[in-house]
XYZ file of C-alpha atoms in Angstrom:
72
model
C 77.233 80.822 108.191
C 80.027 82.506 109.481
C 82.659 79.735 108.638
C 81.241 79.656 105.192
C 81.433 83.678 104.508
C 84.663 83.677 106.207
C 85.838 80.862 103.712
C 84.369 82.845 100.738
C 86.124 85.811 101.681
C 89.634 83.976 101.876
C 88.784 82.615 98.698
C 87.961 85.846 97.021
C 91.383 87.289 98.455
C 93.284 84.472 96.813
C 91.627 84.996 93.579
C 92.322 88.586 93.753
C 96.031 87.721 94.399
C 96.038 85.812 91.249
C 94.197 88.649 89.443
C 91.048 86.489 88.794
C 88.774 89.238 89.443
C 85.632 87.728 87.922
C 85.906 84.608 90.370
C 86.304 86.921 92.860
C 83.451 89.250 92.513
C 81.249 86.220 92.287
C 82.556 84.970 95.921
C 82.044 88.354 97.263
C 78.676 89.169 95.972
C 77.344 85.789 97.503
C 78.791 87.081 100.967
C 77.119 90.733 100.457
C 73.798 88.798 99.288
C 73.540 86.980 102.637
C 74.949 89.763 104.647
C 74.538 93.057 103.313
C 76.048 94.726 106.297
C 79.416 93.278 105.824
C 81.271 96.212 105.037
C 84.587 94.521 104.396
C 83.272 92.592 101.682
C 81.230 95.334 99.980
C 84.566 97.719 100.142
C 86.427 94.818 98.330
C 83.698 94.250 95.753
C 83.687 98.080 94.914
C 87.744 98.140 94.874
C 87.542 95.313 92.331
C 84.824 96.544 90.309
C 86.995 99.891 90.150
C 90.353 97.887 88.955
C 88.326 96.230 86.083
C 86.784 99.460 85.187
C 89.973 101.182 84.917
C 91.699 98.176 83.293
C 88.868 98.178 80.537
C 89.032 101.853 80.220
C 88.836 102.763 76.059
C 91.215 105.988 76.372
C 90.047 106.662 72.699
C 86.232 106.834 73.627
C 86.930 110.335 75.598
C 87.653 113.593 73.879
C 89.915 113.935 76.775
C 92.976 112.326 74.800
C 95.665 113.758 77.081
C 94.091 112.131 79.913
C 93.473 115.250 81.954
C 92.054 114.017 85.107
C 90.288 117.814 85.532
C 88.306 116.945 82.336
C 86.762 113.977 83.155
């Protein structure tokens, strides 16, 4: 099982380097489902989700149009 998780992690890292974040999330979620204690996969999954959230941020949906970080 460890070899499979290591392989999934390597595939996820490769997908991230290609900016294929959706596919990488799928692999990382499989790792976390089978091993919830895997902090490396959990941290990477959280990072990717933040990247996607940042990329998809609609700056016009906020009244903070100057993007002042102290107003968020």
